[in-house]
mmCIF file of C-alpha atoms in Angstrom:
data_model
loop_
_atom_site.group_PDB
_atom_site.id
_atom_site.type_symbol
_atom_site.label_atom_id
_atom_site.label_comp_id
_atom_site.label_asym_id
_atom_site.label_seq_id
_atom_site.Cartn_x
_atom_site.Cartn_y
_atom_site.Cartn_z
ATOM 1 C CA MET E 21 0.000 0.000 0.000
ATOM 2 C CA LYS E 22 1.095 3.525 -0.745
ATOM 3 C CA ARG E 23 1.134 6.470 1.635
ATOM 4 C CA ILE E 24 1.053 10.203 0.986
ATOM 5 C CA ILE E 25 3.280 12.375 3.168
ATOM 6 C CA TYR E 26 3.545 16.131 3.454
ATOM 7 C CA GLN E 27 4.882 18.703 5.890
ATOM 8 C CA SER E 28 2.177 19.777 8.313
ATOM 9 C CA GLU E 29 1.551 23.353 9.416
ATOM 10 C CA SER E 30 3.385 22.657 12.672
ATOM 11 C CA GLY E 31 6.507 21.576 10.791
ATOM 12 C CA GLY E 32 6.021 17.871 11.438
ATOM 13 C CA VAL E 33 4.932 15.186 9.022
ATOM 14 C CA ALA E 34 1.345 14.262 8.170
ATOM 15 C CA VAL E 35 0.798 10.793 6.742
ATOM 16 C CA ILE E 36 -2.289 10.003 4.666
ATOM 17 C CA ILE E 37 -3.422 6.380 4.751
ATOM 18 C CA PRO E 38 -5.717 5.785 1.738
ATOM 19 C CA THR E 39 -8.659 3.448 2.096
ATOM 20 C CA GLU E 40 -8.013 1.986 -1.346
ATOM 21 C CA LEU E 41 -6.527 3.842 -4.284
ATOM 22 C CA VAL E 42 -3.936 6.470 -3.526
ATOM 23 C CA ASP E 43 -5.267 8.622 -6.388
ATOM 24 C CA LEU E 44 -8.627 8.964 -4.641
ATOM 25 C CA ALA E 45 -6.892 10.214 -1.489
ATOM 26 C CA LEU E 46 -4.884 12.960 -3.200
ATOM 27 C CA LYS E 47 -7.853 15.287 -2.643
ATOM 28 C CA ASP E 48 -7.139 14.956 1.096
ATOM 29 C CA VAL E 49 -3.807 16.771 0.811
ATOM 30 C CA PRO E 50 -4.298 20.429 1.782
ATOM 31 C CA GLU E 51 -4.491 22.615 -1.305
ATOM 32 C CA GLY E 52 -1.147 23.887 -2.545
ATOM 33 C CA VAL E 53 0.937 21.782 -0.162
ATOM 34 C CA PRO E 54 3.746 19.722 -1.755
ATOM 35 C CA TYR E 55 3.492 16.003 -1.106
ATOM 36 C CA GLU E 56 5.245 12.729 -1.813
ATOM 37 C CA ILE E 57 3.833 9.288 -2.469
ATOM 38 C CA VAL E 58 5.867 6.641 -0.661
ATOM 39 C CA GLU E 59 5.634 2.974 0.210
ATOM 40 C CA GLU E 60 4.048 1.941 3.499
ATOM 41 C CA ALA E 61 7.395 0.422 4.488
ATOM 42 C CA ASP E 62 8.986 3.880 4.257
ATOM 43 C CA ILE E 63 6.915 5.081 7.222
ATOM 44 C CA PRO E 64 8.527 4.328 10.613
ATOM 45 C CA SER E 65 6.475 1.809 12.577
ATOM 46 C CA ASP E 66 8.053 2.923 15.856
ATOM 47 C CA ARG E 67 5.944 5.901 16.961
ATOM 48 C CA THR E 68 7.787 6.583 20.235
ATOM 49 C CA PHE E 69 8.968 9.927 18.877
ATOM 50 C CA ARG E 70 6.110 10.525 16.399
ATOM 51 C CA GLY E 71 6.124 14.232 17.241
ATOM 52 C CA ALA E 72 9.756 14.491 16.115
ATOM 53 C CA TRP E 73 9.195 13.233 12.556
ATOM 54 C CA VAL E 74 10.360 15.650 9.865
ATOM 55 C CA MET E 75 10.512 15.475 6.075
ATOM 56 C CA GLY E 76 14.012 14.441 5.003
ATOM 57 C CA ASP E 77 15.530 14.442 1.550
ATOM 58 C CA CYS E 78 14.356 10.948 0.731
ATOM 59 C CA CYS E 79 12.209 9.837 3.614
ATOM 60 C CA ILE E 80 10.932 10.629 7.086
ATOM 61 C CA GLU E 81 13.672 11.455 9.570
ATOM 62 C CA HIS E 82 13.816 12.215 13.297
ATOM 63 C CA ASP E 83 14.642 15.660 14.672
ATOM 64 C CA LEU E 84 17.021 14.665 17.483
ATOM 65 C CA ASP E 85 16.376 17.780 19.589
ATOM 66 C CA GLN E 86 12.639 17.168 19.351
ATOM 67 C CA CYS E 87 13.190 13.505 20.277
ATOM 68 C CA LYS E 88 15.041 14.657 23.391
ATOM 69 C CA ALA E 89 12.254 17.086 24.283
ATOM 70 C CA ILE E 90 9.720 14.263 24.012
ATOM 71 C CA ALA E 91 12.004 12.000 26.045
ATOM 72 C CA HIS E 92 12.287 14.591 28.809
ATOM 73 C CA ASP E 93 8.487 14.826 28.974
ATOM 74 C CA LYS E 94 8.336 11.063 29.369
ATOM 75 C CA ARG E 95 11.100 11.197 31.998
ATOM 76 C CA ARG E 96 9.303 13.863 34.014
ATOM 77 C CA ALA E 97 6.023 11.965 33.842
ATOM 78 C CA ALA E 98 7.664 8.753 35.024
ATOM 79 C CA ARG E 99 9.514 10.556 37.820
ATOM 80 C CA ALA E 100 6.315 12.263 38.994
ATOM 81 C CA GLU E 101 4.570 8.915 39.100
ATOM 82 C CA GLU E 102 7.298 7.468 41.320
ATOM 83 C CA PHE E 103 7.316 10.567 43.522
ATOM 84 C CA THR E 104 3.574 10.525 44.168
ATOM 85 C CA PRO E 105 3.363 7.956 47.011
ATOM 86 C CA HIS E 106 6.323 9.567 48.827
ATOM 87 C CA ASP E 107 4.929 13.076 48.325
ATOM 88 C CA GLU E 108 1.634 11.978 49.840
ATOM 89 C CA LEU E 109 3.351 10.675 52.953
ATOM 90 C CA ILE E 110 5.102 14.009 53.440
ATOM 91 C CA ALA E 111 1.998 16.057 52.646
ATOM 92 C CA LYS E 112 -0.273 14.115 54.990
ATOM 93 C CA GLN E 113 2.198 14.184 57.920
ATOM 94 C CA ILE E 114 0.998 10.773 59.086
ATOM 95 C CA PRO E 115 2.197 10.027 62.662
ATOM 96 C CA GLY E 116 4.794 7.289 62.795
ATOM 97 C CA VAL E 117 6.046 7.795 59.277
ATOM 98 C CA ASP E 118 9.813 8.000 59.076
ATOM 99 C CA ALA E 119 10.149 11.319 57.224
ATOM 100 C CA ALA E 120 13.902 10.885 56.864
ATOM 101 C CA ALA E 121 13.450 7.531 55.126
ATOM 102 C CA VAL E 122 10.839 9.024 52.829
ATOM 103 C CA GLU E 123 13.144 11.875 51.925
ATOM 104 C CA GLU E 124 15.953 9.395 51.297
ATOM 105 C CA ALA E 125 13.695 7.522 48.888
ATOM 106 C CA ARG E 126 12.802 10.747 47.126
ATOM 107 C CA GLN E 127 16.454 11.657 46.782
ATOM 108 C CA ALA E 128 17.187 8.263 45.259
ATOM 109 C CA ILE E 129 14.513 8.937 42.655
ATOM 110 C CA ARG E 130 15.972 12.371 41.932
ATOM 111 C CA ASP E 131 19.451 10.897 41.510
ATOM 112 C CA ARG E 132 18.278 8.133 39.209
ATOM 113 C CA TYR E 133 16.330 10.455 36.932
ATOM 114 C CA ALA E 134 19.166 12.990 36.912
ATOM 115 C CA ALA E 135 21.314 10.233 35.438
ATOM 116 C CA VAL E 136 18.603 9.468 32.876
ATOM 117 C CA GLN E 137 18.472 13.167 31.996
ATOM 118 C CA ALA E 138 22.198 13.214 31.355
ATOM 119 C CA GLU E 139 22.002 10.065 29.223
ATOM 120 C CA ILE E 140 19.236 11.582 27.108
ATOM 121 C CA GLU E 141 21.254 14.747 26.549
ATOM 122 C CA ALA E 142 24.310 12.720 25.541
ATOM 123 C CA ALA E 143 22.372 10.450 23.168
ATOM 124 C CA ALA E 144 23.221 10.628 19.473
ATOM 125 C CA SER E 145 20.242 8.745 18.061
ATOM 126 C CA PRO E 146 16.597 7.955 18.838
ATOM 127 C CA ASP E 147 17.623 4.418 19.770
ATOM 128 C CA GLU E 148 20.080 5.716 22.342
ATOM 129 C CA ILE E 149 17.400 7.973 23.788
ATOM 130 C CA LYS E 150 15.060 4.985 24.075
ATOM 131 C CA ALA E 151 17.814 3.046 25.824
ATOM 132 C CA ALA E 152 18.247 5.912 28.289
ATOM 133 C CA LEU E 153 14.523 5.783 29.010
ATOM 134 C CA GLY E 154 14.619 2.037 29.378
ATOM 135 C CA ILE E 155 12.038 1.433 26.643
ATOM 136 C CA MET A 29 -58.602 -6.548 24.518
ATOM 137 C CA SER A 30 -60.648 -6.181 21.364
ATOM 138 C CA THR A 31 -59.436 -6.985 17.869
ATOM 139 C CA LEU A 32 -59.992 -4.823 14.816
ATOM 140 C CA SER A 33 -60.707 -7.106 11.936
ATOM 141 C CA THR A 34 -60.105 -5.545 8.555
ATOM 142 C CA THR A 35 -57.985 -5.950 5.472
ATOM 143 C CA ASN A 36 -57.375 -2.334 4.583
ATOM 144 C CA LEU A 37 -56.588 0.942 6.416
ATOM 145 C CA LYS A 38 -56.871 4.207 4.542
ATOM 146 C CA ASN A 39 -56.792 7.896 5.277
ATOM 147 C CA PRO A 40 -60.159 9.262 4.058
ATOM 148 C CA SER A 41 -58.370 12.170 2.426
ATOM 149 C CA SER A 42 -56.005 9.932 0.542
ATOM 150 C CA GLY A 43 -56.811 7.823 -2.419
ATOM 151 C CA SER A 44 -53.659 5.778 -2.391
ATOM 152 C CA ASN A 45 -52.019 5.641 1.047
ATOM 153 C CA ASN A 46 -53.458 2.308 1.994
ATOM 154 C CA ILE A 47 -52.056 -0.159 4.470
ATOM 155 C CA VAL A 48 -53.065 -3.616 3.377
ATOM 156 C CA LEU A 49 -53.142 -6.441 5.903
ATOM 157 C CA ASN A 50 -52.235 -9.651 4.139
ATOM 158 C CA THR A 51 -53.946 -12.941 4.939
ATOM 159 C CA ASP A 52 -50.682 -14.311 6.366
ATOM 160 C CA GLY A 53 -50.534 -11.487 8.929
ATOM 161 C CA THR A 54 -47.862 -9.441 7.194
ATOM 162 C CA ILE A 55 -48.336 -5.852 6.101
ATOM 163 C CA GLY A 56 -48.432 -5.196 2.382
ATOM 164 C CA GLY A 57 -49.538 -2.324 0.201
ATOM 165 C CA ALA A 58 -47.761 -0.079 -2.187
ATOM 166 C CA ALA A 59 -46.001 2.187 0.295
ATOM 167 C CA LEU A 60 -44.513 -0.398 2.630
ATOM 168 C CA ALA A 61 -41.526 -2.561 1.921
ATOM 169 C CA GLY A 62 -41.852 -6.282 1.564
ATOM 170 C CA VAL A 63 -39.057 -8.729 2.271
ATOM 171 C CA SER A 64 -37.761 -8.469 -1.298
ATOM 172 C CA ASP A 65 -37.581 -4.677 -0.997
ATOM 173 C CA VAL A 66 -35.503 -4.942 2.151
ATOM 174 C CA THR A 67 -33.275 -7.624 0.655
ATOM 175 C CA GLY A 68 -32.888 -5.608 -2.519
ATOM 176 C CA VAL A 69 -31.908 -6.791 -5.978
ATOM 177 C CA ASN A 70 -28.569 -8.497 -5.625
ATOM 178 C CA THR A 71 -26.272 -9.017 -8.574
ATOM 179 C CA THR A 72 -22.693 -8.358 -9.627
ATOM 180 C CA GLY A 73 -21.393 -5.441 -11.616
ATOM 181 C CA THR A 74 -18.425 -4.116 -13.514
ATOM 182 C CA VAL A 75 -17.569 -0.430 -13.696
ATOM 183 C CA THR A 76 -14.469 1.675 -14.149
ATOM 184 C CA SER A 77 -13.638 4.164 -11.401
ATOM 185 C CA GLY A 78 -14.624 7.684 -12.386
ATOM 186 C CA THR A 79 -17.395 6.564 -14.778
ATOM 187 C CA THR A 80 -21.140 5.996 -14.462
ATOM 188 C CA SER A 81 -21.676 3.040 -16.775
ATOM 189 C CA LEU A 82 -22.196 -0.092 -14.691
ATOM 190 C CA THR A 83 -22.620 -3.428 -16.444
ATOM 191 C CA VAL A 84 -24.577 -5.888 -14.327
ATOM 192 C CA ALA A 85 -24.843 -9.659 -14.605
ATOM 193 C CA SER A 86 -28.631 -9.382 -14.533
ATOM 194 C CA ALA A 87 -30.829 -6.298 -14.763
ATOM 195 C CA THR A 88 -34.000 -8.099 -13.718
ATOM 196 C CA GLY A 89 -35.837 -6.041 -11.105
ATOM 197 C CA ILE A 90 -33.601 -2.979 -11.555
ATOM 198 C CA THR A 91 -35.475 0.206 -12.438
ATOM 199 C CA ALA A 92 -34.608 3.893 -12.732
ATOM 200 C CA GLY A 93 -34.597 5.731 -9.416
ATOM 201 C CA MET A 94 -33.411 2.777 -7.317
ATOM 202 C CA TYR A 95 -30.565 3.379 -4.848
ATOM 203 C CA VAL A 96 -27.298 1.579 -5.555
ATOM 204 C CA VAL A 97 -25.070 0.137 -2.869
ATOM 205 C CA GLY A 98 -21.639 -1.281 -3.629
ATOM 206 C CA GLU A 99 -17.964 -0.840 -2.934
ATOM 207 C CA GLY A 100 -16.811 2.623 -3.966
ATOM 208 C CA ILE A 101 -20.334 3.772 -4.879
ATOM 209 C CA ALA A 102 -21.148 6.978 -3.025
ATOM 210 C CA PRO A 103 -24.132 7.032 -0.646
ATOM 211 C CA GLY A 104 -27.258 8.319 -2.329
ATOM 212 C CA THR A 105 -26.233 7.197 -5.826
ATOM 213 C CA THR A 106 -29.289 6.175 -7.862
ATOM 214 C CA VAL A 107 -30.054 4.505 -11.181
ATOM 215 C CA SER A 108 -30.516 7.036 -13.977
ATOM 216 C CA THR A 109 -31.329 4.601 -16.780
ATOM 217 C CA VAL A 110 -31.333 0.882 -17.491
ATOM 218 C CA VAL A 111 -30.673 -0.351 -21.017
ATOM 219 C CA GLY A 112 -30.187 -4.094 -21.294
ATOM 220 C CA THR A 113 -27.566 -4.928 -18.684
ATOM 221 C CA THR A 114 -26.099 -1.418 -18.719
ATOM 222 C CA VAL A 115 -27.067 0.645 -15.701
ATOM 223 C CA THR A 116 -26.190 4.342 -15.739
ATOM 224 C CA LEU A 117 -25.447 5.708 -12.284
ATOM 225 C CA SER A 118 -26.292 9.215 -11.104
ATOM 226 C CA ALA A 119 -22.705 9.723 -9.904
ATOM 227 C CA ASN A 120 -19.291 8.410 -10.887
ATOM 228 C CA ALA A 121 -18.144 5.219 -9.205
ATOM 229 C CA GLY A 122 -15.347 5.815 -6.733
ATOM 230 C CA ALA A 123 -13.685 2.461 -7.373
ATOM 231 C CA THR A 124 -13.274 -0.006 -10.202
ATOM 232 C CA LEU A 125 -15.481 -3.056 -9.826
ATOM 233 C CA SER A 126 -14.976 -6.304 -11.685
ATOM 234 C CA SER A 127 -17.966 -8.623 -11.258
ATOM 235 C CA ASP A 128 -18.239 -7.427 -7.666
ATOM 236 C CA PRO A 129 -21.449 -7.423 -5.592
ATOM 237 C CA VAL A 130 -23.879 -4.543 -6.080
ATOM 238 C CA THR A 131 -27.380 -4.210 -4.673
ATOM 239 C CA PHE A 132 -30.295 -2.095 -5.809
ATOM 240 C CA TYR A 133 -32.962 -0.856 -3.406
ATOM 241 C CA SER A 134 -36.322 0.734 -3.979
ATOM 242 C CA ALA A 135 -36.320 4.473 -3.397
ATOM 243 C CA SER A 136 -40.037 4.670 -2.710
ATOM 244 C CA LYS A 137 -40.764 1.879 -0.256
ATOM 245 C CA VAL A 138 -40.828 2.640 3.436
ATOM 246 C CA ILE A 139 -38.183 0.989 5.614
ATOM 247 C CA THR A 140 -35.852 -0.084 2.847
ATOM 248 C CA PRO A 141 -32.164 0.143 3.746
ATOM 249 C CA ALA A 142 -31.885 2.921 1.168
ATOM 250 C CA ALA A 143 -34.614 5.029 2.720
ATOM 251 C CA VAL A 144 -33.582 4.537 6.344
ATOM 252 C CA GLY A 145 -29.889 3.662 6.289
ATOM 253 C CA GLY A 146 -29.067 6.465 3.916
ATOM 254 C CA MET A 147 -30.216 8.984 6.467
ATOM 255 C CA LEU A 148 -28.240 7.570 9.344
ATOM 256 C CA CYS A 149 -24.557 6.777 9.296
ATOM 257 C CA ARG A 150 -22.893 8.805 6.546
ATOM 258 C CA ALA A 151 -19.385 7.524 7.087
ATOM 259 C CA TRP A 152 -17.466 5.293 9.453
ATOM 260 C CA VAL A 153 -14.003 3.881 9.889
ATOM 261 C CA ASN A 154 -12.228 1.392 12.116
ATOM 262 C CA PHE A 155 -8.446 1.704 12.181
ATOM 263 C CA ASN A 156 -5.309 0.750 14.072
ATOM 264 C CA GLY A 157 -3.551 3.885 15.329
ATOM 265 C CA THR A 158 -0.416 2.122 16.534
ATOM 266 C CA GLY A 159 2.709 0.938 14.734
ATOM 267 C CA THR A 160 1.985 1.027 11.030
ATOM 268 C CA VAL A 161 -1.309 2.882 11.076
ATOM 269 C CA ALA A 162 -3.838 0.921 9.003
ATOM 270 C CA ILE A 163 -7.534 1.035 8.144
ATOM 271 C CA ARG A 164 -9.393 -2.205 8.932
ATOM 272 C CA ALA A 165 -12.736 -1.299 7.363
ATOM 273 C CA SER A 166 -14.645 1.804 6.402
ATOM 274 C CA TYR A 167 -17.563 3.333 4.559
ATOM 275 C CA ASN A 168 -17.467 6.601 2.625
ATOM 276 C CA VAL A 169 -13.929 7.285 3.859
ATOM 277 C CA SER A 170 -11.245 8.032 1.283
ATOM 278 C CA SER A 171 -8.402 8.117 3.806
ATOM 279 C CA ILE A 172 -7.304 8.978 7.310
ATOM 280 C CA THR A 173 -4.508 11.414 8.009
ATOM 281 C CA ASP A 174 -2.045 10.611 10.778
ATOM 282 C CA ASN A 175 -1.173 14.079 12.083
ATOM 283 C CA GLY A 176 0.781 12.915 15.099
ATOM 284 C CA THR A 177 0.439 10.937 18.296
ATOM 285 C CA GLY A 178 -3.288 10.401 18.943
ATOM 286 C CA ASP A 179 -4.150 12.980 16.302
ATOM 287 C CA TYR A 180 -6.039 11.844 13.196
ATOM 288 C CA THR A 181 -8.259 13.283 10.477
ATOM 289 C CA VAL A 182 -10.996 11.218 8.842
ATOM 290 C CA ASN A 183 -11.480 12.275 5.211
ATOM 291 C CA PHE A 184 -14.790 11.527 3.478
ATOM 292 C CA THR A 185 -15.080 10.084 -0.031
ATOM 293 C CA THR A 186 -18.280 11.995 -0.659
ATOM 294 C CA ALA A 187 -18.593 15.238 1.259
ATOM 295 C CA LEU A 188 -21.575 15.757 3.526
ATOM 296 C CA ALA A 189 -24.133 18.482 2.931
ATOM 297 C CA ASP A 190 -22.510 20.617 5.620
ATOM 298 C CA ALA A 191 -20.358 20.367 8.753
ATOM 299 C CA ASN A 192 -23.293 20.130 11.157
ATOM 300 C CA TYR A 193 -22.987 16.389 11.616
ATOM 301 C CA SER A 194 -22.487 14.334 14.721
ATOM 302 C CA CYS A 195 -19.034 12.791 15.014
ATOM 303 C CA VAL A 196 -18.953 9.850 17.407
ATOM 304 C CA ALA A 197 -15.574 8.366 18.271
ATOM 305 C CA SER A 198 -14.201 5.707 20.578
ATOM 306 C CA SER A 199 -10.814 4.148 21.142
ATOM 307 C CA GLY A 200 -9.402 1.303 23.134
ATOM 308 C CA THR A 201 -6.243 -0.509 24.019
ATOM 309 C CA ALA A 202 -5.227 -3.780 25.543
ATOM 310 C CA ALA A 203 -3.433 -1.829 28.288
ATOM 311 C CA SER A 204 -5.107 -1.471 31.670
ATOM 312 C CA ASP A 205 -5.758 2.263 31.432
ATOM 313 C CA TYR A 206 -8.852 3.851 29.932
ATOM 314 C CA ARG A 207 -8.745 5.773 26.687
ATOM 315 C CA ILE A 208 -10.989 8.401 25.183
ATOM 316 C CA ALA A 209 -11.509 9.652 21.643
ATOM 317 C CA VAL A 210 -13.155 12.961 20.913
ATOM 318 C CA PRO A 211 -13.523 15.279 17.931
ATOM 319 C CA ASN A 212 -10.751 17.842 17.982
ATOM 320 C CA PHE A 213 -12.556 21.163 17.718
ATOM 321 C CA ASN A 214 -9.298 23.112 17.604
ATOM 322 C CA ALA A 215 -9.603 22.193 13.940
ATOM 323 C CA ALA A 216 -13.165 23.047 12.952
ATOM 324 C CA PRO A 217 -14.947 20.124 11.274
ATOM 325 C CA THR A 218 -15.701 20.582 7.586
ATOM 326 C CA SER A 219 -18.115 18.897 5.229
ATOM 327 C CA SER A 220 -15.226 16.815 3.885
ATOM 328 C CA ALA A 221 -13.248 15.890 7.008
ATOM 329 C CA CYS A 222 -13.336 15.571 10.782
ATOM 330 C CA ARG A 223 -10.267 15.638 13.050
ATOM 331 C CA LEU A 224 -10.153 13.705 16.299
ATOM 332 C CA ARG A 225 -7.860 13.071 19.216
ATOM 333 C CA THR A 226 -7.249 9.956 21.265
ATOM 334 C CA SER A 227 -5.802 10.315 24.732
ATOM 335 C CA THR A 228 -5.365 8.740 28.106
ATOM 336 C CA PRO A 229 -7.236 10.448 30.972
ATOM 337 C CA ALA A 230 -5.046 8.657 33.518
ATOM 338 C CA ALA A 231 -2.111 10.793 32.333
ATOM 339 C CA ALA A 232 -3.936 14.130 32.356
ATOM 340 C CA GLY A 233 -5.253 13.718 28.849
ATOM 341 C CA THR A 234 -1.902 13.023 27.233
ATOM 342 C CA ALA A 235 -2.304 12.143 23.560
ATOM 343 C CA ALA A 236 -1.884 8.428 22.962
ATOM 344 C CA ASP A 237 -2.019 6.017 20.030
ATOM 345 C CA ASP A 238 -4.578 3.242 20.320
ATOM 346 C CA PRO A 239 -4.923 -0.037 18.438
ATOM 347 C CA TYR A 240 -8.682 0.295 18.098
ATOM 348 C CA VAL A 241 -10.056 3.654 16.959
ATOM 349 C CA ASN A 242 -13.614 3.899 15.656
ATOM 350 C CA VAL A 243 -15.347 6.931 14.188
ATOM 351 C CA ALA A 244 -18.934 7.243 12.916
ATOM 352 C CA ILE A 245 -20.527 10.265 11.288
ATOM 353 C CA PHE A 246 -24.290 10.805 11.558
ATOM 354 C CA ARG A 247 -26.331 13.437 9.751
#
């Protein structure tokens, strides 16, 4: 199956998936926008960094800076999720809770994700960024 | 409970709007559909995309004015003329058929699929929004546009009369969290397309790709 790709208004890549004939789907390209017809296999199947896709010379490529921005969002979300139970213990001031131990656990999370942050920044490819995220 | 025993109901002001009660208990009469009307005239046809000349295997029972249902044939397409086995459609076929199924329905009988179904769902699509995005099945949809994570546009083969339709969407995943799909009104719907967004409420509405995305358009 063929696909139609074009640069979206936001600077990313829009991919048109025709129901049947690609010719019938050409009307779905915004008027006046340049497009390319490519093979389905030319479209990345890994959508981890979908928001970082850009039109390259011959195919879809990844904007590494945008990949890192997406990765940092994922890192922050994961860190917040791990923080939540510890934050609640501190916020609720439950008697008998070892606040020092809770803070130690929070610091361990901070340290771990600081290392992830550094790995993401040092990464040279989307695959390396995924490795830093552990996905 | 009393029983009205009669064979014919008629509005006194009307000379033709009769409801005939058949001896077998079914309802007949000119205005109401019988089983054959609901089933339609089923045959196979051959037509080239972008043309109106449809050659059918058998034209028996096909008359001008009937609605035509078949792959690539736009909703609301009717029979203009029938000459031999050549049926002229009121609109160009959207796909090439080669001895593929086509069905013809009465345009005048009440409760035929053409009369009722044609006024309900105008377009629908079921697609996989993960990995290699792919359409599983659809009706009156020329394509979907993958705009980004959880961000899709459904493009109609035949445009609707206007943009005042109802867009109903749902999405699901095998993962344990819930997903939602809603029309994306940041991009105003048009008569030819509707944009939607799939997301995960558990993560504050973060856009997410889902393996099962369904969209139906009613007007």
